[in-house]
PDB file of C-alpha atoms and ligand atoms in Angstrom:
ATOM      1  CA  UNK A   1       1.622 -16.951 -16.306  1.00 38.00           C
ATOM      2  CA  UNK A   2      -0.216 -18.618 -13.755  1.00 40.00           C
ATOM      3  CA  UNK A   3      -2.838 -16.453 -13.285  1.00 43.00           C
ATOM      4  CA  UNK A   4      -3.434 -15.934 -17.237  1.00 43.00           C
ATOM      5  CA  UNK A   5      -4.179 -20.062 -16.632  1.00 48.00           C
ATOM      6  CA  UNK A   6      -6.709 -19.661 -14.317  1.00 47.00           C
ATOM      7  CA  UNK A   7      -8.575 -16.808 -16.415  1.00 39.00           C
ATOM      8  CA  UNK A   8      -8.354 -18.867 -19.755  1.00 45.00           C
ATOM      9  CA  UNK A   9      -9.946 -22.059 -17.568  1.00 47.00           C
ATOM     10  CA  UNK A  10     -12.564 -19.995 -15.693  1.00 47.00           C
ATOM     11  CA  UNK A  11     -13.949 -19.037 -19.213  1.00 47.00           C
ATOM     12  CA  UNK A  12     -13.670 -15.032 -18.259  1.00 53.00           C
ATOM     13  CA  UNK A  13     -10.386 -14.743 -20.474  1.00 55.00           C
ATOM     14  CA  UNK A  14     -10.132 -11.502 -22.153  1.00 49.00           C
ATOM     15  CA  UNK A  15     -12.883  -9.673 -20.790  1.00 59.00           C
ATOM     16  CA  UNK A  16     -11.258  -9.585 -17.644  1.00 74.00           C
ATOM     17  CA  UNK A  17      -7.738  -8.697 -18.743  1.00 82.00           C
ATOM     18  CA  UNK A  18      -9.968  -5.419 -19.883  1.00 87.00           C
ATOM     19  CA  UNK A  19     -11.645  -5.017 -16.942  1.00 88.00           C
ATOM     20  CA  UNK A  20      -8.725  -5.427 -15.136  1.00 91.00           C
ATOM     21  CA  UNK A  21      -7.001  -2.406 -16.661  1.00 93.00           C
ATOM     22  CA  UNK A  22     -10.497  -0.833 -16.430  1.00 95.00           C
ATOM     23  CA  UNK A  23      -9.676  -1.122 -12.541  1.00 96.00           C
ATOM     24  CA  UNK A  24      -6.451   0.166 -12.625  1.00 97.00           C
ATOM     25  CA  UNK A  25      -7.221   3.426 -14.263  1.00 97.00           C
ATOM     26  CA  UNK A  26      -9.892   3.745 -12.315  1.00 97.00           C
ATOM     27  CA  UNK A  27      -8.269   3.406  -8.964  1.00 98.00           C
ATOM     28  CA  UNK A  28      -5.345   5.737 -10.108  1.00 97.00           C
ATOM     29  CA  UNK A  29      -8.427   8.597 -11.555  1.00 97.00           C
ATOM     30  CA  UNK A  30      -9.575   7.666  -7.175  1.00 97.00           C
ATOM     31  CA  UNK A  31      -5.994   8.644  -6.177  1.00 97.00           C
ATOM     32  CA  UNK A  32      -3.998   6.036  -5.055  1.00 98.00           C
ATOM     33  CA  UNK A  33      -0.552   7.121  -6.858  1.00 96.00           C
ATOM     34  CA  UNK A  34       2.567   4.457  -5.888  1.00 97.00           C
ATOM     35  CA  UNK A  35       3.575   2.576  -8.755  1.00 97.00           C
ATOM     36  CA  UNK A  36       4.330  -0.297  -7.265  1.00 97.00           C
ATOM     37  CA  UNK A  37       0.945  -0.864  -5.416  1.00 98.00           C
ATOM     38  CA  UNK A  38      -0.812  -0.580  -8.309  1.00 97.00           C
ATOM     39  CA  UNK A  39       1.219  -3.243 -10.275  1.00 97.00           C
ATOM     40  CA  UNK A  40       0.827  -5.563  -7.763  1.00 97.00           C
ATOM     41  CA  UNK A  41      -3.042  -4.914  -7.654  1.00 97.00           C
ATOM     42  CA  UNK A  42      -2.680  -5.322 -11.479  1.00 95.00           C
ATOM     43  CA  UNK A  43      -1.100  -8.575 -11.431  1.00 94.00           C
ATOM     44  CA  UNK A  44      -2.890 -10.103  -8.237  1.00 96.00           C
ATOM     45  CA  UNK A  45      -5.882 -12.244  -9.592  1.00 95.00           C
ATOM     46  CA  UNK A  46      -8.651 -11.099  -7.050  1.00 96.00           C
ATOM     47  CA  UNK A  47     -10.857 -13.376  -8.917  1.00 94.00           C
ATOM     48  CA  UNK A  48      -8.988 -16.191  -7.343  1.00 95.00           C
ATOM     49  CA  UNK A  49     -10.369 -14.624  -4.061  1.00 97.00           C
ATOM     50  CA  UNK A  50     -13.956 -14.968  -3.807  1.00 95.00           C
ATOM     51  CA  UNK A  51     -16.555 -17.720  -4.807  1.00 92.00           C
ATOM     52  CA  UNK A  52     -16.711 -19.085  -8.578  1.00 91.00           C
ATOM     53  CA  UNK A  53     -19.885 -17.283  -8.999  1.00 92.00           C
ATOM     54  CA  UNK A  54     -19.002 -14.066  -8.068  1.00 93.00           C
ATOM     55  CA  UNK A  55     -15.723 -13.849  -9.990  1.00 91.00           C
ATOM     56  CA  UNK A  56     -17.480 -12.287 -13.067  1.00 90.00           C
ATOM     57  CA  UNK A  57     -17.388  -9.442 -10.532  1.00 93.00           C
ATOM     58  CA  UNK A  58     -14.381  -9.482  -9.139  1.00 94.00           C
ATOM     59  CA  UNK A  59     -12.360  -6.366 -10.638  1.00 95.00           C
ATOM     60  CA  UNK A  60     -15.024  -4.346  -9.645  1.00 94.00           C
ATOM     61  CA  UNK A  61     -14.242  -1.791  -7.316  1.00 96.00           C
ATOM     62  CA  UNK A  62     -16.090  -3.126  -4.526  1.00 96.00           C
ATOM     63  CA  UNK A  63     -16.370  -5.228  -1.418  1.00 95.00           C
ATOM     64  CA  UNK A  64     -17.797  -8.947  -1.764  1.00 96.00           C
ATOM     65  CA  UNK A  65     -19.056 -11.409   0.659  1.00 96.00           C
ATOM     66  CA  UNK A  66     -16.957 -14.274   1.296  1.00 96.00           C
ATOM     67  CA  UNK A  67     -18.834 -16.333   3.315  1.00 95.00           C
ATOM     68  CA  UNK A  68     -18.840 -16.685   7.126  1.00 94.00           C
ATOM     69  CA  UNK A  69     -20.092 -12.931   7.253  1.00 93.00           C
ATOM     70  CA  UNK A  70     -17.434 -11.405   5.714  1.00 95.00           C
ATOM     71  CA  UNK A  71     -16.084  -9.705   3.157  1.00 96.00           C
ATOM     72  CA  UNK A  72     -13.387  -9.119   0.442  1.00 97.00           C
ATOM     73  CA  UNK A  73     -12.097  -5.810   0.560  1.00 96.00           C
ATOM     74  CA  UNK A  74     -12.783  -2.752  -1.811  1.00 96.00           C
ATOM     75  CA  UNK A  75      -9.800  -2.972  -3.782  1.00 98.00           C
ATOM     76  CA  UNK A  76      -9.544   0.666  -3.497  1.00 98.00           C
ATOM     77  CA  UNK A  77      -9.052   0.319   0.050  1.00 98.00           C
ATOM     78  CA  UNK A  78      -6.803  -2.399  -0.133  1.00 98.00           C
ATOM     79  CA  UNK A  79      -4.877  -0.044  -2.424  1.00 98.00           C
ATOM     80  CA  UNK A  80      -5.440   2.825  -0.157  1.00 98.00           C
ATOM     81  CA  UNK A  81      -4.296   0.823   3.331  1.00 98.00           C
ATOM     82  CA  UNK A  82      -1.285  -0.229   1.471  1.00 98.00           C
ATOM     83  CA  UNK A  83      -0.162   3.147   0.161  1.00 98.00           C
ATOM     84  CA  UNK A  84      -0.427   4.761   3.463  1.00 98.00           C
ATOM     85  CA  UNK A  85       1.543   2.077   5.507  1.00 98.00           C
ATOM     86  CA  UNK A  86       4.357   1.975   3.113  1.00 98.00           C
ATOM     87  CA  UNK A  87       4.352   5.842   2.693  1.00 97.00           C
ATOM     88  CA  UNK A  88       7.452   6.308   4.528  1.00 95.00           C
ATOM     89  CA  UNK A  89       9.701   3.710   2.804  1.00 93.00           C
ATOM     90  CA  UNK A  90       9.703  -0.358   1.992  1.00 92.00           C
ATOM     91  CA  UNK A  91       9.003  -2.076   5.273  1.00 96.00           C
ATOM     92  CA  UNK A  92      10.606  -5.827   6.216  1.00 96.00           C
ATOM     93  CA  UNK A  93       7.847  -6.487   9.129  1.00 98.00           C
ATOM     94  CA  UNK A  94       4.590  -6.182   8.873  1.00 98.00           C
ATOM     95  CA  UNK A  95       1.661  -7.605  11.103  1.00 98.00           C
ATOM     96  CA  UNK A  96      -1.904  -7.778   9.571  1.00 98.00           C
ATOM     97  CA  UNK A  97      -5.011  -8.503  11.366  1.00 98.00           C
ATOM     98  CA  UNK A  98      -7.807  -9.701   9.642  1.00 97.00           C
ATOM     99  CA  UNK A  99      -6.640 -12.334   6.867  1.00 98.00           C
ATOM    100  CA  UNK A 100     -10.140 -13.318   5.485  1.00 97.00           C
ATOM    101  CA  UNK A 101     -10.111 -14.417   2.106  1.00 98.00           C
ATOM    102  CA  UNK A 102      -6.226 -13.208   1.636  1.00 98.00           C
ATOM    103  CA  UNK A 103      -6.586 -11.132  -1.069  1.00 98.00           C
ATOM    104  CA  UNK A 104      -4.813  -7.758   1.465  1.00 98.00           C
ATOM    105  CA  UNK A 105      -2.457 -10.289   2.764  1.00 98.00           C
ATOM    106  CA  UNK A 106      -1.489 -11.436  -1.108  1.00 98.00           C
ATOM    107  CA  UNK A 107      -0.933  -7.708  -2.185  1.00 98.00           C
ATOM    108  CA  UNK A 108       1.239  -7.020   1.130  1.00 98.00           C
ATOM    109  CA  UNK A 109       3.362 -10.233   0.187  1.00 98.00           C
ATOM    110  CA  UNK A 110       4.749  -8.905  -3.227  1.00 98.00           C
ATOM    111  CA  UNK A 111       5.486  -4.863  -1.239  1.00 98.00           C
ATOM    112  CA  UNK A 112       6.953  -6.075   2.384  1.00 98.00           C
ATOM    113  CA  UNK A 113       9.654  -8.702   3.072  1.00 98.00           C
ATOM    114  CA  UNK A 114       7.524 -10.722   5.557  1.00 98.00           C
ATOM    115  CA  UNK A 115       3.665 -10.830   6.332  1.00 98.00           C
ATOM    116  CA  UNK A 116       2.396 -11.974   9.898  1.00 98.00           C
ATOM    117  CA  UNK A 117      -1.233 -12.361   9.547  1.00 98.00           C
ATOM    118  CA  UNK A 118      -3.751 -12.936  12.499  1.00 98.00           C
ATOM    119  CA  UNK A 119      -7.337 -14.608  11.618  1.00 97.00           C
ATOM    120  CA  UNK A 120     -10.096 -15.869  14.252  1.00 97.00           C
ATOM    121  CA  UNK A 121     -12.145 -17.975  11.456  1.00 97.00           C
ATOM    122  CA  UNK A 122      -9.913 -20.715  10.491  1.00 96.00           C
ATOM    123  CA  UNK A 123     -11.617 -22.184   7.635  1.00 97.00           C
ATOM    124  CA  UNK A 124     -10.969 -18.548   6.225  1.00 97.00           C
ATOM    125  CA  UNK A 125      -7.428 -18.692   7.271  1.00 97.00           C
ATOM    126  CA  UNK A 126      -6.792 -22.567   5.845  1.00 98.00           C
ATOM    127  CA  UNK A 127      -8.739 -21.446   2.619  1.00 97.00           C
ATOM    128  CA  UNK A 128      -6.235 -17.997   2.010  1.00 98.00           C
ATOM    129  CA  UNK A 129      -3.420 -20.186   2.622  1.00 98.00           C
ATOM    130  CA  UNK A 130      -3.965 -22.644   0.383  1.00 98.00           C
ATOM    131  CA  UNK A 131      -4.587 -19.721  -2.565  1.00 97.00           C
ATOM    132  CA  UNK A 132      -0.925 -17.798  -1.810  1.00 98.00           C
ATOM    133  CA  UNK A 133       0.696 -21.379  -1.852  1.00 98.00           C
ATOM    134  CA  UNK A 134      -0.859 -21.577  -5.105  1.00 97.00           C
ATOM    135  CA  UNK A 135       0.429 -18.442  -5.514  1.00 97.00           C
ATOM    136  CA  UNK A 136       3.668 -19.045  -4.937  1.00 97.00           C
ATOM    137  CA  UNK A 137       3.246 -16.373  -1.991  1.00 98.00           C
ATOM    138  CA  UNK A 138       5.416 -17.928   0.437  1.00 97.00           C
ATOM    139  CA  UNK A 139       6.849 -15.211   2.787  1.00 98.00           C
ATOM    140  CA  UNK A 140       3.493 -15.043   4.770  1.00 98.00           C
ATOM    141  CA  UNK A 141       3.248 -16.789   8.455  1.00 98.00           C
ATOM    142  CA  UNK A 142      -0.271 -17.435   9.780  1.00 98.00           C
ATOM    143  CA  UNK A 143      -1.939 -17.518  12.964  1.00 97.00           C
ATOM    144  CA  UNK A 144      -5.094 -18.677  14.032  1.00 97.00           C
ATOM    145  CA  UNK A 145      -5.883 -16.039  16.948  1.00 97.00           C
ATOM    146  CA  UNK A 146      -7.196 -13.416  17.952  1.00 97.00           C
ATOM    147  CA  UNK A 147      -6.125  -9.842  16.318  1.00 98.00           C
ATOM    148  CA  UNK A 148      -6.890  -7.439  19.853  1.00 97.00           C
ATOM    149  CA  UNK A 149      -3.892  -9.282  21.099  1.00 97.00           C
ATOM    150  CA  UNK A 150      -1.965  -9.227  17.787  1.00 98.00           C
ATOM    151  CA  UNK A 151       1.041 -11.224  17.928  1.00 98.00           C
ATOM    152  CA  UNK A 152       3.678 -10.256  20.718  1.00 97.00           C
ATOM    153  CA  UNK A 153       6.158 -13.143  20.167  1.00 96.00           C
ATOM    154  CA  UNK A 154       7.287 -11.323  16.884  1.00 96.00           C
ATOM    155  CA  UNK A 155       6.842  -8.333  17.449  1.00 97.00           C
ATOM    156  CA  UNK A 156       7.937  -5.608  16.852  1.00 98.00           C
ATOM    157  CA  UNK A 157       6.847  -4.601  13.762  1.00 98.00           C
ATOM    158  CA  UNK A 158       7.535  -1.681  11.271  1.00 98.00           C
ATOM    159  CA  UNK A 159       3.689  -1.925   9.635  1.00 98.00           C
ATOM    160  CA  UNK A 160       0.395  -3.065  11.190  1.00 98.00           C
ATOM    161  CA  UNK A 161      -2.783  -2.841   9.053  1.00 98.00           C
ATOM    162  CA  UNK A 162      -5.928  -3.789  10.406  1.00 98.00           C
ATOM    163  CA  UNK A 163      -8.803  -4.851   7.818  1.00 97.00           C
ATOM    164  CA  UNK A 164     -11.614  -4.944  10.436  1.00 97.00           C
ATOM    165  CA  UNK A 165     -13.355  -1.840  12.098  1.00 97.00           C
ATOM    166  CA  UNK A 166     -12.393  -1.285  15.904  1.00 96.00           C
ATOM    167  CA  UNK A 167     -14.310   0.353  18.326  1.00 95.00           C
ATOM    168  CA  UNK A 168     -10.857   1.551  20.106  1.00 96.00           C
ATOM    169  CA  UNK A 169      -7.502   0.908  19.063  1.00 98.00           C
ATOM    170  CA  UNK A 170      -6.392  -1.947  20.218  1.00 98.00           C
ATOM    171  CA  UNK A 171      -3.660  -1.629  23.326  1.00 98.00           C
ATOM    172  CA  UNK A 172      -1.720  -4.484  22.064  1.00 98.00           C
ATOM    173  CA  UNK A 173      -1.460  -3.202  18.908  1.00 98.00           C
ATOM    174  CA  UNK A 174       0.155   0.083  19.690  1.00 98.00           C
ATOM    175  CA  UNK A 175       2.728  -1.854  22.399  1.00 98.00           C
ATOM    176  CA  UNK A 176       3.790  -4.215  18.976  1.00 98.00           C
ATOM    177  CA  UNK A 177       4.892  -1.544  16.802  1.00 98.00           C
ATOM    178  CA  UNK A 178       8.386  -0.723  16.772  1.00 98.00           C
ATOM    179  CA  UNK A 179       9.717   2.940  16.523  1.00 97.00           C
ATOM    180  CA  UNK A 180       8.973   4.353  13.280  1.00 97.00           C
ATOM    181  CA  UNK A 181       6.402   1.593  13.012  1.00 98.00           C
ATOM    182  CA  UNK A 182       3.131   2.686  11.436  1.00 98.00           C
ATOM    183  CA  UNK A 183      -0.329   1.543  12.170  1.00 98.00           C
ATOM    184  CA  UNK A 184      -3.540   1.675   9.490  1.00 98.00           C
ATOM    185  CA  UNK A 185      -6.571   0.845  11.366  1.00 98.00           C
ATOM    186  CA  UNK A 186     -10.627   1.459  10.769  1.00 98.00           C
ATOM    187  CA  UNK A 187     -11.628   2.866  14.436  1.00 98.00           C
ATOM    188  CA  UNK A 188     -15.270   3.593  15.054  1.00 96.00           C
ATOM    189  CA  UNK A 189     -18.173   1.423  16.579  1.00 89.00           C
ATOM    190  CA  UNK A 190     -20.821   2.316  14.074  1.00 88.00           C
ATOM    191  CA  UNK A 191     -21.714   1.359  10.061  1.00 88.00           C
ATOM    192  CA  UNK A 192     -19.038   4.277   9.275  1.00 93.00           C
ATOM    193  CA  UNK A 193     -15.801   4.332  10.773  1.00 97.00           C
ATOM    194  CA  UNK A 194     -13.000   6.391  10.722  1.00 98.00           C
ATOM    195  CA  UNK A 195      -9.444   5.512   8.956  1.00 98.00           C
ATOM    196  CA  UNK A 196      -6.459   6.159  11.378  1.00 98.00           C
ATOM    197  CA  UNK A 197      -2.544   6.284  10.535  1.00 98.00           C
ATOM    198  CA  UNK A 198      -0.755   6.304  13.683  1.00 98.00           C
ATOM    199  CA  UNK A 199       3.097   6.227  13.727  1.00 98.00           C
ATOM    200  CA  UNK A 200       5.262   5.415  17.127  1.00 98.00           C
ATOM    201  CA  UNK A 201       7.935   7.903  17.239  1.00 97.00           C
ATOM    202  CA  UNK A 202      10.578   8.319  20.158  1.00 96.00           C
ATOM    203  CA  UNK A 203       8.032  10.050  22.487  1.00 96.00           C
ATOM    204  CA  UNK A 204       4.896   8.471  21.770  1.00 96.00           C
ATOM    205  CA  UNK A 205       2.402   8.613  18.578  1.00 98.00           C
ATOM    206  CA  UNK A 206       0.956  10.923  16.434  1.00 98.00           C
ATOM    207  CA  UNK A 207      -2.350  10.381  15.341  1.00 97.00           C
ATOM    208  CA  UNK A 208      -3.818  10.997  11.886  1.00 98.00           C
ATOM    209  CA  UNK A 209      -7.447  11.234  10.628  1.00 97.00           C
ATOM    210  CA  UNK A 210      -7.884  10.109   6.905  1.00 96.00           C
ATOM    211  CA  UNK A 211     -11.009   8.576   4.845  1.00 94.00           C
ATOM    212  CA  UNK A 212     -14.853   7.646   6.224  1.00 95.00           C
ATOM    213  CA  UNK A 213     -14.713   3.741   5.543  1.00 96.00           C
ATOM    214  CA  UNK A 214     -17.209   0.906   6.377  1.00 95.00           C
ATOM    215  CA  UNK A 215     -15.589  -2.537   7.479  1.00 95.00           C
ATOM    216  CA  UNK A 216     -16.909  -5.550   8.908  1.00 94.00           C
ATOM    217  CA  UNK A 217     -15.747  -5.527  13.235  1.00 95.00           C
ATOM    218  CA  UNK A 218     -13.230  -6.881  14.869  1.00 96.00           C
ATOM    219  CA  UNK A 219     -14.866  -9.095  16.602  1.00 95.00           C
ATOM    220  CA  UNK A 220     -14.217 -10.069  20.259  1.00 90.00           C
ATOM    221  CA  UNK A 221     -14.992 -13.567  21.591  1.00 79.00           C
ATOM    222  CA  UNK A 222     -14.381 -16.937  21.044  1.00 80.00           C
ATOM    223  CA  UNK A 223     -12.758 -18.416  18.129  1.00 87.00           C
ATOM    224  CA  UNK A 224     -14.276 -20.045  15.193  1.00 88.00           C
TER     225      UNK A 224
HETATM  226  N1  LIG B 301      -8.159  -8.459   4.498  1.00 97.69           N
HETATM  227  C1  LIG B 301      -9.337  -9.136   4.056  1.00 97.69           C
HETATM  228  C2  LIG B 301     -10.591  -8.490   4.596  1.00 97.69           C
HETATM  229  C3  LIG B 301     -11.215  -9.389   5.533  1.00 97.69           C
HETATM  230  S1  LIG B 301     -12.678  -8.816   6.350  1.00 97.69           S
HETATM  231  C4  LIG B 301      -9.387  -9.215   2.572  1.00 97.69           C
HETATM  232  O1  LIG B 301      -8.535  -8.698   1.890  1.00 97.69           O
HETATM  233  O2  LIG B 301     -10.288  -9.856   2.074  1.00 97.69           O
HETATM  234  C5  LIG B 301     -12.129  -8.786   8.019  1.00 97.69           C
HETATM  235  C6  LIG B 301     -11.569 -10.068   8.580  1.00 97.69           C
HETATM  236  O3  LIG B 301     -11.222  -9.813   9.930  1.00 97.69           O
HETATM  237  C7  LIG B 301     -12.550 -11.241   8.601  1.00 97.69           C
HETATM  238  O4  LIG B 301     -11.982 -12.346   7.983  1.00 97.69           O
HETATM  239  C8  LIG B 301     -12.777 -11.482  10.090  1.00 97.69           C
HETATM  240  O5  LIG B 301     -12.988 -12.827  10.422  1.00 97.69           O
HETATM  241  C9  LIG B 301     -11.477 -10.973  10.686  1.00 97.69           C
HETATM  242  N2  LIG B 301     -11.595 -10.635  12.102  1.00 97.69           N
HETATM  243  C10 LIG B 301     -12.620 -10.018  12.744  1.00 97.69           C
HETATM  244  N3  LIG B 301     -12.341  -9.889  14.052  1.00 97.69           N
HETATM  245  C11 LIG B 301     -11.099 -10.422  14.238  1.00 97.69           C
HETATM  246  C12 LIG B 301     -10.269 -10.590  15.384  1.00 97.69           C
HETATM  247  N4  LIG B 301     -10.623 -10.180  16.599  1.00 97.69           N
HETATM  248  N5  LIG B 301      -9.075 -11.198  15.210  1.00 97.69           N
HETATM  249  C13 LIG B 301      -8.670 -11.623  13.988  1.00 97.69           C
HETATM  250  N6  LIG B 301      -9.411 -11.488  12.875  1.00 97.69           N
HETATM  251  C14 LIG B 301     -10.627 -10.897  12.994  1.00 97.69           C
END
């Protein structure tokens, strides 16, 4: 397997097959419950993901900085995110804002039939493209742009998630989801925000109110 290559010739071999299953009972003690999103987190090599010299730490269950600013994250989260947009059944579109390093946009390639993902740094963008190819990831489509517009020439989708904290929800955002569609988004201006679900039904959306969670902004201005 290819990512069994990778661990033998990064010299972190078995200890991080343990630690990996160290993860994945310890994200399943946190909660997170589907099956199938914890496989994938399983078999996803988040070392892969961030710089050489932080891979030692990289089935820890926490975020990490990946340069520009940013961050890899929690893998709890990601797990979390991804169990409560798929909550109502497999999805075929999804639109995620916030690419970074790739490792959300890997996991939501092996659970959804196609991933539209929206980045404003594009040497992070070029950088998580380059790692799914190697991945053999190839159902993803990326855009350099930027996310409070999301991406109205495909929409609409049936799943949005959001990896960066908004001050509002983004108008765009709600217009691009289709009926049934569900949004996961980090709302809040502060250090703590606020995790939302919303779903579009017939008559407009309902509005949930899940986890305290600390992300990095979306960020408004030009791109980089
Ligand atoms: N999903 C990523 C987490 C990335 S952190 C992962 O799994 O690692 C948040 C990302 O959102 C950063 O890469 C940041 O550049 C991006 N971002 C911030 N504001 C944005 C905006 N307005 N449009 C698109 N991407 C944005």
């Amino acid at each position: 397997m290819r990512g069994n290559d990778h661990l033998q010739r990064h010299g972190i071999g078995m200890t991080s097959q343990r630690t990996r299953e160290r993860l994945i009972e310890r994200l399943y003690e946190e909660g997170l419950s589907n099956p199938h999103v914890l496989e994938v987190i399983r078999r996803t090599p988040r070392h892969l993901f961030v710089d050489e010299a932080l891979a030692h730490r990289a089935y820890e269950d926490t975020a990490l900085p990946i340069g520009h600013n940013q961050t890899i994250s929690q893998p709890y989260i990601v797990g979390r995110m991804t169990e409560l947009l798929l909550a109502a059944g497999p999805l075929d579109k999804v639109l995620e804002i916030g690419t970074g390093c790739g490792y959300q946009t890997a996991v939501l390639a092996q659970l959804v039939e196609r991933v539209f993902t929206v980045e404003r740094i594009q040497a992070l963008q070029d950088r998580a493209k380059e790692r799914l190819a190697e991945l053999n990831l190839r159902n993803v489509v990326y855009r350099w742009g930027d996310g409070w517009e999301g991406w109205s020439a495909l929409a609409p989708y049936n799943g949005i998630m959001v990896t960066a904290a908004a001050a509002e929800v983004p108008q765009a955002l709600l217009d691009q989801l289709a009926i049934g569609g569900r949004l996961v988004i980090p709302v809040g201006a502060g250090d703590e925000q606020e995790l939302l679900l919303i779903v579009r039904e017939e008559d407009g959306f309902s509005r949930h109110v899940l986890d305290a969670v600390r992300f990095v902004p979306l960020l408004q201005g030009p791109l980089l």
